[in-house]
XYZ file of C-alpha atoms in Angstrom:
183
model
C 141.002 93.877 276.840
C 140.075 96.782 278.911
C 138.357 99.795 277.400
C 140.609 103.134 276.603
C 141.376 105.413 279.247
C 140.013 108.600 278.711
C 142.565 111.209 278.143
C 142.398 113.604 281.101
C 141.947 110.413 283.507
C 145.153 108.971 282.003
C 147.138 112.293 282.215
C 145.821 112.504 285.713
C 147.045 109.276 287.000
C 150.315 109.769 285.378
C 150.765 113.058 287.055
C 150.012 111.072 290.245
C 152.580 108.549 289.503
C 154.837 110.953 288.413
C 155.051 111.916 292.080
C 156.746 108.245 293.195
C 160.099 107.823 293.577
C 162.295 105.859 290.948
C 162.252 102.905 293.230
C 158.801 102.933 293.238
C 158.136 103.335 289.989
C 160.500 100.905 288.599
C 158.625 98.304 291.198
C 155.291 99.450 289.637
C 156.486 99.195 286.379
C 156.863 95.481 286.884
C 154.011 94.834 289.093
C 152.014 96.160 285.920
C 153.676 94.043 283.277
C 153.538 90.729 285.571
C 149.789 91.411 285.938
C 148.625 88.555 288.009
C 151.817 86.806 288.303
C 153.284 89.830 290.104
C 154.424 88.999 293.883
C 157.874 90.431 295.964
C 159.434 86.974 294.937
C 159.022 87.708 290.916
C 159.778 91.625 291.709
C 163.417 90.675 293.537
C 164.268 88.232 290.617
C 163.588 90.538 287.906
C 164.969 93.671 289.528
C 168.103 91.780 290.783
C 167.400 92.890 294.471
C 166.983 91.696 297.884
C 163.740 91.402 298.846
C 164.145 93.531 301.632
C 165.397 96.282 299.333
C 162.142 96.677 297.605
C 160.288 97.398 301.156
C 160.527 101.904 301.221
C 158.984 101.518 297.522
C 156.207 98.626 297.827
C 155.388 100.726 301.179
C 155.311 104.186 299.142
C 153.136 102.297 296.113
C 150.637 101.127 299.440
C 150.411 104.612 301.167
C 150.113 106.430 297.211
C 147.051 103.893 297.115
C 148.423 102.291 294.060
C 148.923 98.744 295.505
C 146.931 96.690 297.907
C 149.060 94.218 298.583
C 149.937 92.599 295.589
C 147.310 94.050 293.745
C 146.654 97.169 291.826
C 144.249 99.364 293.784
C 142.481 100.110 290.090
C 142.607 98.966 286.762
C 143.408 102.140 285.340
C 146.417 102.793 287.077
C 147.468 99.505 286.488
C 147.228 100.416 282.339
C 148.960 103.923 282.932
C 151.717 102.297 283.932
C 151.984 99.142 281.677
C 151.619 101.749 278.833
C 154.563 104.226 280.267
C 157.113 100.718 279.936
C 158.958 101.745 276.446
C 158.591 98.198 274.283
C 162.291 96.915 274.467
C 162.085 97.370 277.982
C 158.652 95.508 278.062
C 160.557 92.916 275.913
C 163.117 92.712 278.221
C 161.016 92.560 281.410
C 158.787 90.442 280.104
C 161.344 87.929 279.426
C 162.867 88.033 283.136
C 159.225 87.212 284.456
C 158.572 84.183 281.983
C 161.936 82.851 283.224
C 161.383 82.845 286.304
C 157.368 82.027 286.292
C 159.206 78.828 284.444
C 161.713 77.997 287.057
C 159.014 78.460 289.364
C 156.365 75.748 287.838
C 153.768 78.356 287.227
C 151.198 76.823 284.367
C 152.956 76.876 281.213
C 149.848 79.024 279.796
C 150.748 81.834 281.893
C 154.696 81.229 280.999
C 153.631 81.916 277.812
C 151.901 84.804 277.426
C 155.144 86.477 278.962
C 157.067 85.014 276.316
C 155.017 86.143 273.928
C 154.540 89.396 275.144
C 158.505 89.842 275.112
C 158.416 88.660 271.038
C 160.081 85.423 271.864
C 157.817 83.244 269.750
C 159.373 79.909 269.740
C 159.917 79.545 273.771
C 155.689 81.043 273.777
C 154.828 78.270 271.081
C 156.466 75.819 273.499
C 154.604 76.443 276.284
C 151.494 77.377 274.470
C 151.655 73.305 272.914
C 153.114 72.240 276.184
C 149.642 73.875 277.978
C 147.715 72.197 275.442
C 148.943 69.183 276.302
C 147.988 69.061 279.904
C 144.285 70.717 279.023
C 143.846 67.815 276.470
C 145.074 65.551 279.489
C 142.540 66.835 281.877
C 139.667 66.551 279.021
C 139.774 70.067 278.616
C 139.271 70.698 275.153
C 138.207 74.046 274.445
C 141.072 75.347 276.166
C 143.339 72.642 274.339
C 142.090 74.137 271.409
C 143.142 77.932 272.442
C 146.400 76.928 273.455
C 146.968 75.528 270.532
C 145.718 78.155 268.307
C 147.842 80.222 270.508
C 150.857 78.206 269.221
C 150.186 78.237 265.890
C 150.020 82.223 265.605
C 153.540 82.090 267.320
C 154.802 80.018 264.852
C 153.639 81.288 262.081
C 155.044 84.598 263.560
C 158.143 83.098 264.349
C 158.614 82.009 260.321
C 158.378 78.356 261.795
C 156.058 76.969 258.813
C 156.651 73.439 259.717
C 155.749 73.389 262.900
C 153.230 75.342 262.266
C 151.565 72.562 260.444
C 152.496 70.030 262.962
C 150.716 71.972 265.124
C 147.958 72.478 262.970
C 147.699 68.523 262.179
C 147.604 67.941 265.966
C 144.583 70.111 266.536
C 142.251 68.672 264.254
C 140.482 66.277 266.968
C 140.038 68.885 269.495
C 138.970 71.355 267.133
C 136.435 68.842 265.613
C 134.807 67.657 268.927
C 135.010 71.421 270.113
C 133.683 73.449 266.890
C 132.296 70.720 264.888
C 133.425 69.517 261.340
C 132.658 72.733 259.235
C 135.570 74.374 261.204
């Protein structure tokens, strides 16, 4: 988690955002909430555009010095404008990039922290286990263990109480050889 913006830095770098078009801030808006999954592919899916349409605002974001590339120029701008998305719209958004992270084969981990952050905790407990899975098959089993501690708080947040346990039953290895037997 990245530290708190301070308040006239934040108001600042909204002001300066305010200044974009509504192309370009709708573009932006995305880029932030797809984070590291962001690219003109995922931005054309979940904006229902041609990728050529999105070229006048990902070449305002460049010249404005928001984006390099793909990239935010700065963290903080980046967390301005994932904070301006209202929450259903997040939801929303969030659930276009998950679906198409997952039609794209991106690693289910990353499918499903989208899923999660869009509320959806039964399709982010999926990929969560289904992420735990291939870390347990590659002998990685601290992150086996995180994904599947991941899962479990999704279910239980879903209301899902027996899977929940299934989950929990199915960790107990991983989480002995990882955190010993006192865990």
């Amino acid at each position: 988690a990245g530290l708190p913006t301070a308040p006239t830095v934040g108001a600042l770098i909204e002001r300066r955002l305010a200044q974009l078009s509504p192309a370009a801030l709708r573009l932006l808006r995305v880029a932030a909430l797809a984070g590291v999954d962001f690219s003109a592919a995922l931005a054309a899916h979940v904006l229902q555009s041609h990728p050529l349409d999105l070229t006048e605002a990902w070449t305002e974001l460049e010249r404005a010095h928001v984006l390099v590339g793909s990239r935010f120029a700065h963290d903080l701008v980046h967390d301005v404008a994932a904070r301006a998305v209202p929450a259903p719209i997040s939801a929303l958004l969030h659930r276009g990039i998950a679906a198409y992270l997952d039609a794209e084969g991106a690693p289910s981990a990353r499918v499903a922290q989208h899923y999660a952050e869009a509320g959806e905790w039964r399709p982010a407990a999926a990929f969560h286990l289904r992420a735990a899975d291939t870390a347990r098959r590659a002998s990685r089993r601290a992150e086996e263990v995180e994904q599947r501690e991941a899962a479990i708080t999704c279910l239980d947040r879903a209301g899902d109480v027996d899977a929940a346990f299934d989950a929990r039953c199915a960790s107990v290895e991983s989480v002995i050889l990882v955190r010993g037997v006192e865990r």
